[in-house]
Structures are given as C-alpha cells and as structure tokens.
Tab-separated table of C-alpha atoms in Angstrom:
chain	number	residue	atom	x	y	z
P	827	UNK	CA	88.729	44.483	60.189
P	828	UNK	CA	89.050	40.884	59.694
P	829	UNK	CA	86.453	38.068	61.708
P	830	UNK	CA	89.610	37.142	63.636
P	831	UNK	CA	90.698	40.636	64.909
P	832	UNK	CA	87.069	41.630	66.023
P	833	UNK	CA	86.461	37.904	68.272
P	834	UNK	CA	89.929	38.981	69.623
P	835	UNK	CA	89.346	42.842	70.587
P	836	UNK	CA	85.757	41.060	72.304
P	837	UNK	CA	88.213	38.415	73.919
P	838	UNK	CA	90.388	41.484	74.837
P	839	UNK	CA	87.373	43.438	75.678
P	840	UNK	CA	85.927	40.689	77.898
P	841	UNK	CA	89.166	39.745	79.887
P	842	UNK	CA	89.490	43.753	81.062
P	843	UNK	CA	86.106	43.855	82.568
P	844	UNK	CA	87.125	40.802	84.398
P	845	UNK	CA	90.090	42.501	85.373
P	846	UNK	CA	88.147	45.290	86.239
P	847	UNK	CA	85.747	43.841	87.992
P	848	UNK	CA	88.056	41.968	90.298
P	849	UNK	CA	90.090	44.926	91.085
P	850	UNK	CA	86.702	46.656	92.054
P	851	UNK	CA	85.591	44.315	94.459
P	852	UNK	CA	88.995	44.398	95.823
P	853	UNK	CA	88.943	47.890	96.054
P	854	UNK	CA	85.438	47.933	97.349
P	855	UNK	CA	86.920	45.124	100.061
P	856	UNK	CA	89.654	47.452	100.834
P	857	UNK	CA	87.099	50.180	101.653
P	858	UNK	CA	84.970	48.526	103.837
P	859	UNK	CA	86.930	45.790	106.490
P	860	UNK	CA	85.026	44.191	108.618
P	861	UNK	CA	87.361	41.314	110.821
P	862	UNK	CA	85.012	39.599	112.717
P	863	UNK	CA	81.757	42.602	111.891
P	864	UNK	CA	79.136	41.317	110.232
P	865	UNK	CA	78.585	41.711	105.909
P	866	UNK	CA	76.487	44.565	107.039
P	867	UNK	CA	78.955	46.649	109.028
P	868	UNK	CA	82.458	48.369	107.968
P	869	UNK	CA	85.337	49.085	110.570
P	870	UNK	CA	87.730	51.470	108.756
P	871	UNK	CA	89.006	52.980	112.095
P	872	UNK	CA	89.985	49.622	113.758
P	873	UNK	CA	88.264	49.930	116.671
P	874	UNK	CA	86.636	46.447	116.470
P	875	UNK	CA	82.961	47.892	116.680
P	876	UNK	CA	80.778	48.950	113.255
P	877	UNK	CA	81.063	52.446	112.125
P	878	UNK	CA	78.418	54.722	111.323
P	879	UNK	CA	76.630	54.842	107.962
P	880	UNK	CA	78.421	56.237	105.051
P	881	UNK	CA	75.136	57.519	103.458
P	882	UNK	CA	73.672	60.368	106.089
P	883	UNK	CA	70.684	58.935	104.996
P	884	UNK	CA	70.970	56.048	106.951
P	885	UNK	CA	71.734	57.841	110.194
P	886	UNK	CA	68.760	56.879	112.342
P	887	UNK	CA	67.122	59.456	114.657
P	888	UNK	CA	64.137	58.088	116.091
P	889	UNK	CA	61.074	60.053	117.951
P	890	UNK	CA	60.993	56.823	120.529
P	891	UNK	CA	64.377	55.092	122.225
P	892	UNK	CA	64.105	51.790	122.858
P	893	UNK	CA	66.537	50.206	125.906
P	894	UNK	CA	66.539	46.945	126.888
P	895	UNK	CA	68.782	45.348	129.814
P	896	UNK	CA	70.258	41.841	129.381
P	897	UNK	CA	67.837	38.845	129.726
P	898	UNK	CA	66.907	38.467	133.557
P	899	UNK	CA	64.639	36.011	135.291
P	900	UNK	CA	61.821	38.592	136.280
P	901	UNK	CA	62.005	41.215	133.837
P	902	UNK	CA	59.689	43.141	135.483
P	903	UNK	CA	61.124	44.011	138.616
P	904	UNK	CA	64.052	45.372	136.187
P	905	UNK	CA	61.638	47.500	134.742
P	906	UNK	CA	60.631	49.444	137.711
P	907	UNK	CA	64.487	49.362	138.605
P	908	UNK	CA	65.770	51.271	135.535
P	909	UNK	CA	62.865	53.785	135.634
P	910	UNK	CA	64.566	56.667	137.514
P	911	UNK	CA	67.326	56.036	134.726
P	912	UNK	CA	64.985	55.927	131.708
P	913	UNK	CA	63.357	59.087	133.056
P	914	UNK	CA	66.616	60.902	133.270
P	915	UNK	CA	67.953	59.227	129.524
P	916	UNK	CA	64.156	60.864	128.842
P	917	UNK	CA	64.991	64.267	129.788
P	918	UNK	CA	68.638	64.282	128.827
P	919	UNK	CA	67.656	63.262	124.988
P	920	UNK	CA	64.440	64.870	124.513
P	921	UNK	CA	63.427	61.446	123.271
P	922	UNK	CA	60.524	59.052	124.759
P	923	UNK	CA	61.930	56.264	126.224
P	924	UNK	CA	60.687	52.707	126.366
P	925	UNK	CA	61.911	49.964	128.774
P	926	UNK	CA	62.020	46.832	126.242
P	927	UNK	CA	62.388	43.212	128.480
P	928	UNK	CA	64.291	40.522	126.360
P	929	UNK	CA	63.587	37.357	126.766
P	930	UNK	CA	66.710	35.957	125.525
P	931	UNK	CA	70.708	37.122	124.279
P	932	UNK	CA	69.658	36.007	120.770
P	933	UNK	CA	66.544	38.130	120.717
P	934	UNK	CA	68.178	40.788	122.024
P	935	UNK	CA	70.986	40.791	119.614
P	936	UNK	CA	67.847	40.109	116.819
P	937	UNK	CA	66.263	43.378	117.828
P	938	UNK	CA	68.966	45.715	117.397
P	939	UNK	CA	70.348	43.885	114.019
P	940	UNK	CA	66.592	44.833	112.991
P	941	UNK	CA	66.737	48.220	114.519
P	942	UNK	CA	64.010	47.538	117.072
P	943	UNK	CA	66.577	48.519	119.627
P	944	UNK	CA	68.457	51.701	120.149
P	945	UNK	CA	70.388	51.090	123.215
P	946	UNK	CA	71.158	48.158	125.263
P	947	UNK	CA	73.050	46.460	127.962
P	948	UNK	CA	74.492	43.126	126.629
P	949	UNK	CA	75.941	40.761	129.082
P	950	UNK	CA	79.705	40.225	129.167
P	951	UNK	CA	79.897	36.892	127.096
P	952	UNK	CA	77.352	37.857	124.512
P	953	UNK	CA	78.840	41.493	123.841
P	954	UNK	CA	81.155	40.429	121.427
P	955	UNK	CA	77.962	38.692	119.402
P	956	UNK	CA	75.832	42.069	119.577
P	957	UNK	CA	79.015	43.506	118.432
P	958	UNK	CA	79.507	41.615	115.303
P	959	UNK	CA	76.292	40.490	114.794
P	960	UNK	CA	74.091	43.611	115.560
P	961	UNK	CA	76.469	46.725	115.248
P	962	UNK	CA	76.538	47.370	119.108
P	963	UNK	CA	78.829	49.456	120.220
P	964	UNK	CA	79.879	49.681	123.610
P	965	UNK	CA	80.823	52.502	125.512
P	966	UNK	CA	80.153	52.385	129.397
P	967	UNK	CA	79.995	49.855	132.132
P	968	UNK	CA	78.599	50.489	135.830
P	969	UNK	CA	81.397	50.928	138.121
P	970	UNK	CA	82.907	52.896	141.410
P	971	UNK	CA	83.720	56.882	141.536
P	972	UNK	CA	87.814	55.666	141.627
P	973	UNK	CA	86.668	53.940	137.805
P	974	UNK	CA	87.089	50.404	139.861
P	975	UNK	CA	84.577	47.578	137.765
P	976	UNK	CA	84.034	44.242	137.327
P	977	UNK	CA	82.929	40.823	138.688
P	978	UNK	CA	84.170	37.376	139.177
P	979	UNK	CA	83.365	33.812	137.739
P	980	UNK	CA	82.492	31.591	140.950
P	981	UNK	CA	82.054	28.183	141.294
P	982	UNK	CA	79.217	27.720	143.730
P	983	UNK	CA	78.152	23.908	145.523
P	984	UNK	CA	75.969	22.295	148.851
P	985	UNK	CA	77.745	23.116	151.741
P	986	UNK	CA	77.592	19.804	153.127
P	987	UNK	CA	79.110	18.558	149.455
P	988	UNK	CA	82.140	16.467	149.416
P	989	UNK	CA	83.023	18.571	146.532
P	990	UNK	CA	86.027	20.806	148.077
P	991	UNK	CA	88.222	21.824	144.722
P	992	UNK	CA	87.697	21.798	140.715
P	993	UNK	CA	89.271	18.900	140.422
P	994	UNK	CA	86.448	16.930	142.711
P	995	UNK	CA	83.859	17.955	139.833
P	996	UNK	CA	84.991	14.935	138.193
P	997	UNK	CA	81.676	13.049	137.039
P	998	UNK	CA	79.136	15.302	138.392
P	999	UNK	CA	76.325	17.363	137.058
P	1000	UNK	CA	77.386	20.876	137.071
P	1001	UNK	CA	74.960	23.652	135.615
P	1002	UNK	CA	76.387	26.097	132.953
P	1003	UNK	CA	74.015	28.922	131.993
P	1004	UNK	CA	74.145	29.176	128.152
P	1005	UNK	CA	76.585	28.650	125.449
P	1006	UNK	CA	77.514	32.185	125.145
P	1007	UNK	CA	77.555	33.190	128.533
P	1008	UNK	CA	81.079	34.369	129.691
P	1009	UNK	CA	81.439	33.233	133.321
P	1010	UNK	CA	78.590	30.548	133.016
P	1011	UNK	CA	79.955	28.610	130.127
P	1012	UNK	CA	82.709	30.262	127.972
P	1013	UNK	CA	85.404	30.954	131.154
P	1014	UNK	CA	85.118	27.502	132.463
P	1015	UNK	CA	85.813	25.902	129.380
P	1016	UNK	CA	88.905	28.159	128.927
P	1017	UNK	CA	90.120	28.101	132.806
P	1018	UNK	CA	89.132	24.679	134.419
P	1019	UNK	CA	91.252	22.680	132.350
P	1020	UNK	CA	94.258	24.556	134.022
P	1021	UNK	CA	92.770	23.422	137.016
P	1022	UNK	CA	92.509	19.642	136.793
P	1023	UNK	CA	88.877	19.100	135.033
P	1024	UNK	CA	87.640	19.417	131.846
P	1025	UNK	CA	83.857	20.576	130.640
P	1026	UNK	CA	81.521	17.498	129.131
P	1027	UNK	CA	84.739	15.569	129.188
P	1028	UNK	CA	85.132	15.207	132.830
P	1029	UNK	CA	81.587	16.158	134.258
P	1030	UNK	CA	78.266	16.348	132.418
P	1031	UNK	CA	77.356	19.915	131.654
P	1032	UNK	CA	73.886	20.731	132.368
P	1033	UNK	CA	72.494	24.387	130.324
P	1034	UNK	CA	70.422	26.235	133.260
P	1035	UNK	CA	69.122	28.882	131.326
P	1036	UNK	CA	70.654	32.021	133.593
P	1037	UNK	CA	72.944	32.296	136.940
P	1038	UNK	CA	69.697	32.508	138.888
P	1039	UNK	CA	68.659	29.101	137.633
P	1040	UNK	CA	72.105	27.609	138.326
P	1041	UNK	CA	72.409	29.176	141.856
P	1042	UNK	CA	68.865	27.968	142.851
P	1043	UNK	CA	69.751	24.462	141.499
P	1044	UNK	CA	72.727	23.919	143.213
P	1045	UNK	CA	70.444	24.953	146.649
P	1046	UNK	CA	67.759	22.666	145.327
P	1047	UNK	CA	70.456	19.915	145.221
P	1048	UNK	CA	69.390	19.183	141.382
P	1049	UNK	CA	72.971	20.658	140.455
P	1050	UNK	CA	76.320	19.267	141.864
P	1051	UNK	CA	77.820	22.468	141.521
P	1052	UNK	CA	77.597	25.738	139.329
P	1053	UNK	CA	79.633	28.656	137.876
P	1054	UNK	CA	78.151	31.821	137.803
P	1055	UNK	CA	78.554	35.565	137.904
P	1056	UNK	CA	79.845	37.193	141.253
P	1057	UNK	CA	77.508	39.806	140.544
P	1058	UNK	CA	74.344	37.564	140.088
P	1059	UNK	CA	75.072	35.777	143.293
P	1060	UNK	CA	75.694	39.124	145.435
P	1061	UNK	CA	72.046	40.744	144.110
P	1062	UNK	CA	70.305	37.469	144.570
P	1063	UNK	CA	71.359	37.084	148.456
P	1064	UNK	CA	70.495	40.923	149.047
P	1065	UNK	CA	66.971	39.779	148.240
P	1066	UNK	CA	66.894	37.127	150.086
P	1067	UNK	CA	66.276	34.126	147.481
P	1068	UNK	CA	68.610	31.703	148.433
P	1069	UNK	CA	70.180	30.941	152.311
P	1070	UNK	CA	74.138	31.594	151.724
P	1071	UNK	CA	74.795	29.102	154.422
P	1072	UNK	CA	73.309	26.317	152.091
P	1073	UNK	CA	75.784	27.196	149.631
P	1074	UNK	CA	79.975	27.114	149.643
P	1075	UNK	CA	82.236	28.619	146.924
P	1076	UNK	CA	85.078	26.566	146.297
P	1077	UNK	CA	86.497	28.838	143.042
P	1078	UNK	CA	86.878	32.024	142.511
P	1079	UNK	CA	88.744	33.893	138.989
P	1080	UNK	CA	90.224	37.485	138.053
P	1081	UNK	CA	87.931	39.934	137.775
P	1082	UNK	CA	86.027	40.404	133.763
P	1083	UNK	CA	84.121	43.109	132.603
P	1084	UNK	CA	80.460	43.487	133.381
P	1085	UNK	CA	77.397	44.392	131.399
P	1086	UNK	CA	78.264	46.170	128.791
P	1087	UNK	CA	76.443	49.038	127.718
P	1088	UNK	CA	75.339	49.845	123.904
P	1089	UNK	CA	74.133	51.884	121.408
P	1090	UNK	CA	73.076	51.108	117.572
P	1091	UNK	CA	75.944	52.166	115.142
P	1092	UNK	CA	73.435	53.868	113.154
P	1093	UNK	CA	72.183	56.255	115.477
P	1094	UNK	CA	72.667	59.852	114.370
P	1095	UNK	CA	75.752	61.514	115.767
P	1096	UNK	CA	74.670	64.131	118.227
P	1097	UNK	CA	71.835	61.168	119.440
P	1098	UNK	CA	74.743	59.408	120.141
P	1099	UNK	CA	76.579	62.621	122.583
P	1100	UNK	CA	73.268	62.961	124.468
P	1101	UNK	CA	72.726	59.171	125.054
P	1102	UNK	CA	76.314	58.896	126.906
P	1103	UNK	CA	75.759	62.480	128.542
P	1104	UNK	CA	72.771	60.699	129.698
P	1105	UNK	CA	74.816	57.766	131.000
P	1106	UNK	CA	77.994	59.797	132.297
P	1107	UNK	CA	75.492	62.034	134.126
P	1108	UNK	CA	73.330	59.759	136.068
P	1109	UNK	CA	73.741	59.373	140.151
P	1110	UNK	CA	72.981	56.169	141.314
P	1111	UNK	CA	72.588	57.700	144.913
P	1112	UNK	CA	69.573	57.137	146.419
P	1113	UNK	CA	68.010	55.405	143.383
P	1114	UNK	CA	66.742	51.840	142.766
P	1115	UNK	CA	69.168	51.024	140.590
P	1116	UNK	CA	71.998	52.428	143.179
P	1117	UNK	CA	70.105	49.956	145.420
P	1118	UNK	CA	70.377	47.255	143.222
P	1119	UNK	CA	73.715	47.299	141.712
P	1120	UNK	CA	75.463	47.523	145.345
P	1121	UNK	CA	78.688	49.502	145.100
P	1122	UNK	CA	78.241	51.319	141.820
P	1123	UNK	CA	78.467	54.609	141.957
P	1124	UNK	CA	78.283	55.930	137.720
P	1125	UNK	CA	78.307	54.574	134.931
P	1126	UNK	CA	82.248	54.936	133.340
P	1127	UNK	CA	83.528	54.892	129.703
P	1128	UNK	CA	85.080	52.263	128.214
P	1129	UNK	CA	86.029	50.643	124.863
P	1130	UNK	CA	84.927	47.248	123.444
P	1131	UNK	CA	88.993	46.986	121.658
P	1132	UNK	CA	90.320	47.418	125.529
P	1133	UNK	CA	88.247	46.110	128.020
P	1134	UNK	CA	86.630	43.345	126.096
P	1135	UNK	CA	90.393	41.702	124.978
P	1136	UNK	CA	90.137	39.270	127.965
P	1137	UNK	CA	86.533	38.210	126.757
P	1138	UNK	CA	87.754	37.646	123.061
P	1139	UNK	CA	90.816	35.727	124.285
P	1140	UNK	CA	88.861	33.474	125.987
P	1141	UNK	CA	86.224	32.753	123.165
P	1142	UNK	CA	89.290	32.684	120.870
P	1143	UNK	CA	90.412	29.542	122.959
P	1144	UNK	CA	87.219	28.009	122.755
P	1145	UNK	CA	86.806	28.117	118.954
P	1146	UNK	CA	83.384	30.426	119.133
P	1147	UNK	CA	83.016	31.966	116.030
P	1148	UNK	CA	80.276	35.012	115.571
P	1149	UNK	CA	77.609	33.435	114.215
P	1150	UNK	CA	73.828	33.635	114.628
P	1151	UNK	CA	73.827	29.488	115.440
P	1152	UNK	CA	76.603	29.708	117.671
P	1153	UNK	CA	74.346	32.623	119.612
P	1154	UNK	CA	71.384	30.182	120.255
C-alpha cells in the first residue's frame, strides 16, 4: 500500500466518523425532543410536560414527600391550612409528608429542579417555568363539584380615585407583582394595550412583590392602582385585611387557570397514582382549606397542553422565554 493510499483510507476513515457522529447526535436529538423542556428533560409523547426517566434507576421513590404551596405572604398560616390535606396525602401514600414554605417562584422552581421537592402548587404565571425549567408536571387544579375553575385578573384603585377606566392609568404608578406572575404582570402587558394603555410606556410599573402587597398599596394610597388575582383579593377580604369600600375595581378579564398543582417527573410510577388518588380523593368540606379556598369543592384533573394554552399565548405575546433569568 502506497503513503498516498493509506493518508487517504485515514482521510476516508476520518470523514465517516464525522458522518457518523453527526447522524448520532441527530438521532440521539430525534430521540429525546424537548420544545421549550429544559436539556435535562425529554417529551416524546407531546404532551408539553417532561417524561419520566428512561433508566428505572432514576425513578425516585422517596421515604419523605416534600409539598410546598406557591409563595404567600405568611407562610405559616398556609401551613396549618394544608394540614388536614397533608395528613390525608400522608395516609393515602404511606409516605411522611412535610409542608415546605417557599419563599419565592424561583426557589420554588430551584427546589424541585434539585429534587428537594416532590409535589407542588405553582402559581398560574410561573407554571409554565416549573414546567420547563424543573420537570413539573401538572395534573389538578382546585375547583367546583360541576368541574367549574378559575379566577380573574382585576384591576383594583382608591375609591375616591379619579381613575374610572384603563385608559385613565396614563402616567400613574401602578403596582405589578413580579415579572412572571400571570395576572400581576404577564396579562396586563398582553391585554391593556387593547384597552388604550400600555405597561412602562404609558404608566410607571412598580414590582410589589405579591397581590397582597399590591392590594394593600393601593389602600395605603402608595399605589395608583393594581392588577391582581380575583382569587387573592376574595381570601384577603374574608379575613378582614383590607376595607372593600376603600377600594373600586374598574377592570375585570376572562377567567385563567389557577394554581396549578405538580408532581416531579421523576417520581416512581405507582408514587405518582397514589399522589393524585390523594388529590382526587380529598373533601374540602368542613376543612381549613374548604374554608379558605371559598367555593372549591375537589381538587379536578387537568392537563398543562389544555388548560395552560391561554397562559402560553399570553407569554408568547410578551416575548418570555423559559429561562432561569427571566424567572427572577
């Protein structure tokens, strides 16, 4: 064999493995779509949501659940609210149950991404994050025995204001909760400018920190006016923290999904069928969190791909990508 033949078989030999290679990651590409998921999740089914482990040996099956709800102002008063429900997720799984409070959407998407949390209620604007970002995948929401759910985006301000439509928000200082919030930040970006006004470009937008915060603001008078979740403003009156005649809405939208209700994608299958017997076979009646959560009755199934499309549209117009940054 000549000098010349064997550099061109190694040529030869090198430009197949290349060829190879490519094809393999291709292949490999093929076998595992994601969409929006995360580099750490595959969604062969197209459902939207992370699929389980291929390797059974990643199927996590832990001696102690962890459940956290979505970032609150007094986290523990929602402790003692979800304990009859943690006792009967207790006795339904076999598991020990621990109530974990979150301090924010971002460290609550953190600790499941980790696997520091097993199941968890994300709010409506940040599901889609904890979806992509964490492998969450939803499966119930809290709503009425006829399968009714769902709250509104309301636009709150003084009741002696002068402020009477949307269009009068023009510059004030009007308190959205957080970036990723649906009806505190993400909605009225997407919606108001149908209505005459325009977010940051037409009033100054002021980050609260939660609905409470903006509701008590706009009382307080250090608001102009405030968005924020129907569902927020109907638990805080029932306890009494704010005087609804100090308030007037002046906007109110189509109904959106509420919390959304997770588990880790990892968790081991028949973890997974006593977690949502757990959920499907709660009764609210009579309970704290029936007393709470006024006018739900059970916990119902749902899909992130269905009942979450409104939610993505609405991101979708606003540019938000998935993103850890875009979380904060």
């Amino acid at each position: 064999m000549t000098q010349r033949s064997s550099r061109g078989r190694q040529v030869l030999n090198a430009g197949l493995l290349l060829t190879f290679g490519a094809v393999a990651s291709v292949a490999v590409a093929e076998d595992c779509p994601r969409g929006d998921l995360d580099a750490l999740y595959c969604d062969r089914n197209g459902d939207l949501v992370a699929d389980p482990p291929a390797n059974q040996d990643e199927l996590v099956d832990p001696d102690t659940l962890i459940f956290a709800y979505t970032p609150v102002e007094d986290p523990a008063i929602y402790a003692d609210i979800w304990e009859p429900f943690i006792d009967h997720l207790r006795e339904v799984t076999g598991k020990e149950v621990r109530f974990f409070a979150v301090q924010s959407n971002s460290a609550q998407v953190e600790a499941m991404r980790s696997g520091r949390l097993h199941i968890a209620g994300f709010s409506t604007g940040p599901t889609p994050f904890a979806v992509n970002l964490a492998g969450a995948v939803p499966f119930a929401l809290m709503g009425s025995d006829d399968g009714r759910f769902g709250y509104t985006l309301q636009v709150y301000t003084q009741a002696d204001s002068d402020i009477q439509s949307l269009s009068d928000l023009a510059g004030k200082r009007v308190a959205h909760t957080s970036p990723t919030s649906n009806s505190g930040n993400q909605a009225p970006r997407a919606l108001f400018p149908e209505e005459g006004v325009v977010p940051d470009e037409d009033y100054e937008v002021v980050y609260s920190g939660s609905h409470d915060q903006s509701m008590l603001g706009v009382v307080a008078g250090d608001y102009d006016a405030a968005p924020v979740a129907s569902e927020v403003v109907e638990r805080m009156a029932a306890r009494g923290l704010y005087d609804e005649d100090s308030v007037r809405m002046i906007f109110e939208s189509q109904p959106f999904p509420t919390t959304s209700y997770t588990y880790a994608h990892d968790l081991a299958p028949d973890l997974v069928e006593r977690i949502e017997e757990a959920f499907f076979s709660f009764d609210f009646a009579g309970t704290a969190l029936g007393e709470e959560f006024e006018g739900v009755e059970k916990f119902i199934p749902i899909t992130y791909q269905d009942q979450w499309e409104v939610i993505r549209t609405i991101q979708a117009s606003n540019g938000v990508s998935y993103t850890a940054d875009n979380l904060e």
